[in-house]
Every structure is written in structure tokens, then in C-alpha cells.
Short mmCIF file of N, CA, C and O in Angstrom, two decimals:
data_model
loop_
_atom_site.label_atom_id
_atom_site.label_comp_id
_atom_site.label_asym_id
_atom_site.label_seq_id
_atom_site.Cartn_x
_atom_site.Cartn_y
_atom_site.Cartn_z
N UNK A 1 88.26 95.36 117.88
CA UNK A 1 89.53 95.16 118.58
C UNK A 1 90.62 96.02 117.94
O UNK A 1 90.52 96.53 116.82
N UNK A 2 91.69 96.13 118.78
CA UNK A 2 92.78 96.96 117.97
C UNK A 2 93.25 96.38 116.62
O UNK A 2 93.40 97.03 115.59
N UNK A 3 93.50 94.78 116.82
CA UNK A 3 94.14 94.16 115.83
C UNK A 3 93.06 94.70 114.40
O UNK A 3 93.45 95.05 113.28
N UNK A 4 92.13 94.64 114.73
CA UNK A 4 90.80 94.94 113.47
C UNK A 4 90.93 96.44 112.96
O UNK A 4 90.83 96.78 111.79
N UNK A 5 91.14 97.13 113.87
CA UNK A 5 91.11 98.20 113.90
C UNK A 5 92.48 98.78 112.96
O UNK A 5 92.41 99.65 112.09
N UNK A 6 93.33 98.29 113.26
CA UNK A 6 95.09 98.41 112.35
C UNK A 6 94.77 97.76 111.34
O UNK A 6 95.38 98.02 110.31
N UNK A 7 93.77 96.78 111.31
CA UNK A 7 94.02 96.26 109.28
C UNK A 7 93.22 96.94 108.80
O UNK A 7 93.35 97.01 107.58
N UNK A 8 91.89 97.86 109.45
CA UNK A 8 90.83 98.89 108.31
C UNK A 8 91.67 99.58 108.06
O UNK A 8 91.87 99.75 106.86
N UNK A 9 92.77 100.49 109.27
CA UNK A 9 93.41 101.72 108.93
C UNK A 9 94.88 101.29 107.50
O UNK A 9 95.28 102.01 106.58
N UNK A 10 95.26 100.06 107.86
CA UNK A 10 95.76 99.86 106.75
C UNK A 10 95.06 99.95 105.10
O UNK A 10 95.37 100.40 104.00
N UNK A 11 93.98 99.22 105.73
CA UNK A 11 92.96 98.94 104.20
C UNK A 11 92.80 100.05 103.86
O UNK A 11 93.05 100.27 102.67
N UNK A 12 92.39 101.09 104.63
CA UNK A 12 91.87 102.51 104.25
C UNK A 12 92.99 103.13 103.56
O UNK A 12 92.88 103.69 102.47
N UNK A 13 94.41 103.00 104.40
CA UNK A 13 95.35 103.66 103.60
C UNK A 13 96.06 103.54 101.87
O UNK A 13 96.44 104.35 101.02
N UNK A 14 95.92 101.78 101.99
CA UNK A 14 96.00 101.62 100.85
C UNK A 14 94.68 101.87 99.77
O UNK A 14 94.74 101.45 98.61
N UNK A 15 93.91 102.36 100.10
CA UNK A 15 92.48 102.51 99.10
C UNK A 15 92.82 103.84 98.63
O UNK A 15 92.53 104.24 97.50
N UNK A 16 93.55 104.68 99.70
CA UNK A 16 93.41 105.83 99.55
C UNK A 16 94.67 106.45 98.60
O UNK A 16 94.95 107.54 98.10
N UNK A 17 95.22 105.15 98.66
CA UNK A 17 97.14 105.56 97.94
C UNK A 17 96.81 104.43 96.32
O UNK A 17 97.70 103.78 95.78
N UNK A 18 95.73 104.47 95.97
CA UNK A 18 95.49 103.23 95.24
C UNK A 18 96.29 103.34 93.99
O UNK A 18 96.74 102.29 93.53
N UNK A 19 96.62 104.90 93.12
CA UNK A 19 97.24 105.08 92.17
C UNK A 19 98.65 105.52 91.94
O UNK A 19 99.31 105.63 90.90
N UNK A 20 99.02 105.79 93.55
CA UNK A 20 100.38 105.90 93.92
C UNK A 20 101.08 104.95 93.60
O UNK A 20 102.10 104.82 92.94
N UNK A 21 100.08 103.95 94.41
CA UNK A 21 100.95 102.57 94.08
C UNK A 21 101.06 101.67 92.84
O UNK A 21 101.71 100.69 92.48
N UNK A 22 100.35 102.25 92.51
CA UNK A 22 99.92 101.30 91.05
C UNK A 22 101.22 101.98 90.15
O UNK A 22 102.00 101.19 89.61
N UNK A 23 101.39 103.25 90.02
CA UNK A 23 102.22 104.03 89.18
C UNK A 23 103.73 102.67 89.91
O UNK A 23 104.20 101.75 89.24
N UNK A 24 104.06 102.97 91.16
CA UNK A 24 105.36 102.34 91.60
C UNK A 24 105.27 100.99 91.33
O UNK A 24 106.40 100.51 91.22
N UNK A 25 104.24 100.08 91.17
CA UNK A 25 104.59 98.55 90.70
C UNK A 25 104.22 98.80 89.15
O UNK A 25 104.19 97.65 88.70
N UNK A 26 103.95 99.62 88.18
CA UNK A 26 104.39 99.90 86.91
C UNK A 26 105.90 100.64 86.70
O UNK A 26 106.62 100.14 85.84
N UNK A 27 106.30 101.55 87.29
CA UNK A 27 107.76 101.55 87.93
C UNK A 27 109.03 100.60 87.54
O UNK A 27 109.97 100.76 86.76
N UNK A 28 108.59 99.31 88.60
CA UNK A 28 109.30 98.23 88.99
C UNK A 28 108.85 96.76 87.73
O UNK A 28 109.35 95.64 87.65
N UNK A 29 107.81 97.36 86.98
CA UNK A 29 107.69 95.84 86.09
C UNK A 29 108.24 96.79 85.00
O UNK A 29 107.90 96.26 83.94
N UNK A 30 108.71 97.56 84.81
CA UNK A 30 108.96 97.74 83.70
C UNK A 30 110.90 97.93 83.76
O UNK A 30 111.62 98.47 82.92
N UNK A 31 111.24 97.35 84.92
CA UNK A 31 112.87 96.97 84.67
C UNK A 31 112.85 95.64 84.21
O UNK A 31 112.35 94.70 84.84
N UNK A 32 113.41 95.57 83.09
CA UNK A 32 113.83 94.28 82.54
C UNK A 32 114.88 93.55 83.05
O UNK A 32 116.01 93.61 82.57
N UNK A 33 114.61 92.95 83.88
CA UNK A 33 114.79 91.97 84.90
C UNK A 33 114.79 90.07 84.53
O UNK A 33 114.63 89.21 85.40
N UNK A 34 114.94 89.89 83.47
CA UNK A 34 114.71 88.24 83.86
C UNK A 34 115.98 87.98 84.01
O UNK A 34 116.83 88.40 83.24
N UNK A 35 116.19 87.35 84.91
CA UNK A 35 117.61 86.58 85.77
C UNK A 35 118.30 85.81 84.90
O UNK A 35 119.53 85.75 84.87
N UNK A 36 117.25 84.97 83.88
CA UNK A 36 117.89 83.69 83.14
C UNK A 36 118.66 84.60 81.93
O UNK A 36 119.62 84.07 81.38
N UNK A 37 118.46 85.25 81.73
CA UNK A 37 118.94 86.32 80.44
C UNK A 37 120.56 87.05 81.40
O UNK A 37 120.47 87.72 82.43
N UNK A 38 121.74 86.72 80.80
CA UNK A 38 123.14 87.22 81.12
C UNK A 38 123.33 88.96 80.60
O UNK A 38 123.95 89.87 81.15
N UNK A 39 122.55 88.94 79.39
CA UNK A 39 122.32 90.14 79.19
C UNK A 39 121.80 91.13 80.06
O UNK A 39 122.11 92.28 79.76
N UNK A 40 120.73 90.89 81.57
CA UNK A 40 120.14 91.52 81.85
C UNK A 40 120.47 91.61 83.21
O UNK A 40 119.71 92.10 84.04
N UNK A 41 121.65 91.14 83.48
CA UNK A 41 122.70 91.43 84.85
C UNK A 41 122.57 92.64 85.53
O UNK A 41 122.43 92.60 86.75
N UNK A 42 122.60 93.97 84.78
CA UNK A 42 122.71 95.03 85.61
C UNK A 42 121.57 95.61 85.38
O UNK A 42 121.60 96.83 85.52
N UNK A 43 120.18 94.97 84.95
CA UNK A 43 118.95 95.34 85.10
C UNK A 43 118.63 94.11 86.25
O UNK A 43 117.70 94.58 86.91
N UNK A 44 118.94 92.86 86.76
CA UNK A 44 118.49 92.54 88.01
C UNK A 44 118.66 93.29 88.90
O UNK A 44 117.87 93.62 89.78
N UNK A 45 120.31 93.78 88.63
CA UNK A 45 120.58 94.51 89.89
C UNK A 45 120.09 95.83 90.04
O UNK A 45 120.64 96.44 90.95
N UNK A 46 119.47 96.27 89.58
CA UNK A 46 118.20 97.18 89.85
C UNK A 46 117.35 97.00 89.77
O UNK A 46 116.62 97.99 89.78
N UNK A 47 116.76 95.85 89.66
CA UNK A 47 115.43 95.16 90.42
C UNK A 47 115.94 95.21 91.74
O UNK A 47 115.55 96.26 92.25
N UNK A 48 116.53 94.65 92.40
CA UNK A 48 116.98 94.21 93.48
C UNK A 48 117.12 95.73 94.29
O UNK A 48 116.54 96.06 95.32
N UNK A 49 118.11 96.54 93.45
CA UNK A 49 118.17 97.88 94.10
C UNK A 49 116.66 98.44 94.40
O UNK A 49 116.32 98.74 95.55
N UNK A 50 116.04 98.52 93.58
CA UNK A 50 114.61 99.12 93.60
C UNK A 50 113.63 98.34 95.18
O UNK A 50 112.92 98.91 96.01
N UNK A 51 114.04 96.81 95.06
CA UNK A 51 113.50 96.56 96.26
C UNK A 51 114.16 96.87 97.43
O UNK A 51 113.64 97.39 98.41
N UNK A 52 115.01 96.65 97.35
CA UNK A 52 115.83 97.14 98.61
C UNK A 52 115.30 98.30 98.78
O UNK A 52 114.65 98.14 99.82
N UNK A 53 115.08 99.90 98.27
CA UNK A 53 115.40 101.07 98.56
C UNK A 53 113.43 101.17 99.08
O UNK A 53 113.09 101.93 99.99
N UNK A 54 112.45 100.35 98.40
CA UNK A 54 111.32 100.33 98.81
C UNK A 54 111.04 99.61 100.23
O UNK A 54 110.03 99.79 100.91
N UNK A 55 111.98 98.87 100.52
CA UNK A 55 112.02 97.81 101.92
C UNK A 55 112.21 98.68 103.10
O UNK A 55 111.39 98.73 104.02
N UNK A 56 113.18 99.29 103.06
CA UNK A 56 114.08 100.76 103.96
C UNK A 56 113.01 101.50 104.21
O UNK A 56 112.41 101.40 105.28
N UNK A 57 112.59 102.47 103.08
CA UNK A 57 110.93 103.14 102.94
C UNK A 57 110.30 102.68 104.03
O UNK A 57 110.42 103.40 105.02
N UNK A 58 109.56 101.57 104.16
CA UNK A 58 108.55 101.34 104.96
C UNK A 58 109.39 100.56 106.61
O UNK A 58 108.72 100.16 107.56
N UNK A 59 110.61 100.52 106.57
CA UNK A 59 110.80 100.20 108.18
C UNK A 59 111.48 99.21 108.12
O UNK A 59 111.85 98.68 109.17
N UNK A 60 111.85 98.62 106.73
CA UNK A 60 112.82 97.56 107.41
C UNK A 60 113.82 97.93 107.76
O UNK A 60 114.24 99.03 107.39
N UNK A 61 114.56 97.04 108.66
CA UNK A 61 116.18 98.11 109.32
C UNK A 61 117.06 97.18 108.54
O UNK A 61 117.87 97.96 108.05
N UNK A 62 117.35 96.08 108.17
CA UNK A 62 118.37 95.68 108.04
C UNK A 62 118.08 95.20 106.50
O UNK A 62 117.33 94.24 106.29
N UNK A 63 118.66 95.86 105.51
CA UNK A 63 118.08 95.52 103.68
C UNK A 63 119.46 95.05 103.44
O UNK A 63 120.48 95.65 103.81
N UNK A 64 119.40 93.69 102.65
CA UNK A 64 120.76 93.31 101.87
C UNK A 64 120.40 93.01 100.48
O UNK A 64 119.27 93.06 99.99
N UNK A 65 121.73 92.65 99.80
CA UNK A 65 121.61 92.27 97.81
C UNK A 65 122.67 91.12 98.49
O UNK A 65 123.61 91.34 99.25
N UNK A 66 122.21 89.87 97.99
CA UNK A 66 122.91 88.80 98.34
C UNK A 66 122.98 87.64 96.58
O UNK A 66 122.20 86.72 96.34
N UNK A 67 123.73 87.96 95.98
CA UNK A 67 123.49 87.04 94.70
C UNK A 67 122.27 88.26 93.94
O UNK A 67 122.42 89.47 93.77
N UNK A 68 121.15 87.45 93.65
CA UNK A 68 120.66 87.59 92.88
C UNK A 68 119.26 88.03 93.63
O UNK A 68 118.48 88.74 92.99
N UNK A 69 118.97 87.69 94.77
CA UNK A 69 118.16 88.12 96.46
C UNK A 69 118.04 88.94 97.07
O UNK A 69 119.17 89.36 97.32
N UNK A 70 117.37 89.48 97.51
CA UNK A 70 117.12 90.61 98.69
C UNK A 70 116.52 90.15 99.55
O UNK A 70 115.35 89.78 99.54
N UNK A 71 117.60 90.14 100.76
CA UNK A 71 116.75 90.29 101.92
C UNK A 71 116.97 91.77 103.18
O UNK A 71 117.88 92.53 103.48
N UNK A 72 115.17 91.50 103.70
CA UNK A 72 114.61 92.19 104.71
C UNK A 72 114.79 91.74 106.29
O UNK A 72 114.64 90.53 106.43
N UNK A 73 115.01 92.29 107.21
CA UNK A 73 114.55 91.69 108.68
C UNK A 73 113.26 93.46 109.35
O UNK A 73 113.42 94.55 108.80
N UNK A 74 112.87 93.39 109.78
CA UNK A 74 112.22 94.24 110.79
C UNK A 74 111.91 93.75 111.90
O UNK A 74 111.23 92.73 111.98
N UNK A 75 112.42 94.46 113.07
CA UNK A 75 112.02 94.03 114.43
C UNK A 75 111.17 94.93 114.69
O UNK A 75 111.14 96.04 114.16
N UNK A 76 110.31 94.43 115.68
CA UNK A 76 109.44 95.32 116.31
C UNK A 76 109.36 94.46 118.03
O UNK A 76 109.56 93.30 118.40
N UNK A 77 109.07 95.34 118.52
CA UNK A 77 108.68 95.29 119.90
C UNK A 77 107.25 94.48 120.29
O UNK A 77 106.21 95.11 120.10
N UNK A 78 107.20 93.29 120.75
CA UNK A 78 105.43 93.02 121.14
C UNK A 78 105.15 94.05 122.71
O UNK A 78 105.45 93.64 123.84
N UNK A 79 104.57 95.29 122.44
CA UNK A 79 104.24 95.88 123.09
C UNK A 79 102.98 95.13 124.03
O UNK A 79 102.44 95.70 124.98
N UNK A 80 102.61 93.66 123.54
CA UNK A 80 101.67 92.97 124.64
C UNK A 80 102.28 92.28 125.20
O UNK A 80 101.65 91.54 125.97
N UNK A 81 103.59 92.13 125.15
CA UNK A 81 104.47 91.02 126.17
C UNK A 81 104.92 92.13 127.28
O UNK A 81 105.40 91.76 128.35
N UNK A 82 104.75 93.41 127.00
CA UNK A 82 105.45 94.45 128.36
C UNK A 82 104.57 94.57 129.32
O UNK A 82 104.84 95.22 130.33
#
């Protein structure tokens, strides 16, 4: 089916990006980030920046920094309701 068919091509893509990605979530664990630490205020907020700017990347349209949060929306079209 198509639906089957879009999660191999996903699976495949990520198999195929396997050290790309690995490098970018070594990247992102290595901002010192713990929230409970006051010291580490403007290293959340580049956690947060970092997700945000990776969210955009792949299609989300609408990225916010809200507190200490990020949020995503993406719309898409159900091209089976047309």
C-alpha cells in the first residue's frame, strides 16, 4: 500500500542518513542544558534554539520558544479527503 510504501522510503532514508544524524543528536546532547541549573539559562535557550531551527528544517511552519518549550504545528493537506 502507499501508506507501507512511505514508511520503507522513510526507513530507507533514515538508514541511509544513519551518521548524519547521529553526529546532529551528539550536536544537541552536548549543549548543557539542564533547566533546574539557573546557571544554564542561556544554554536552555539554545537547546530550545537548536530545536526550533531543526523543526523549520523538516516542514514545520509555525516554530515558537515559549518559557522554557518549543512548540511545533505542521499542516498538511489529507489529499484522501479531496
Amino acid at each position: 500500500t502507499t501508506q507501507t510504501t512511505g514508511v520503507q522510503a522513510a526507513l530507507d532514508h533514515l538508514d541511509s542518513q544513519v551518521e548524519a544524524h547521529l553526529r546532529e543528536l551528539d550536536d544537541f546532547l552536548r549543549i548543557e542544558s539542564v533547566s533546574a541549573d539557573p546557571a544554564r539559562v542561556g544554554e536552555v535557550r539554545h537547546a530550545a534554539q537548536w530545536i526550533m531551527l531543526e523543526l523549520a528544517t523538516i516542514g514545520f511552519e509555525h516554530v515558537a520558544i515559549d518559557g522554557d518549550l518549543t512548540f511545533a504545528e505542521r499542516f498538511e493537506v489529507d489529499r484522501r479527503a479531496q
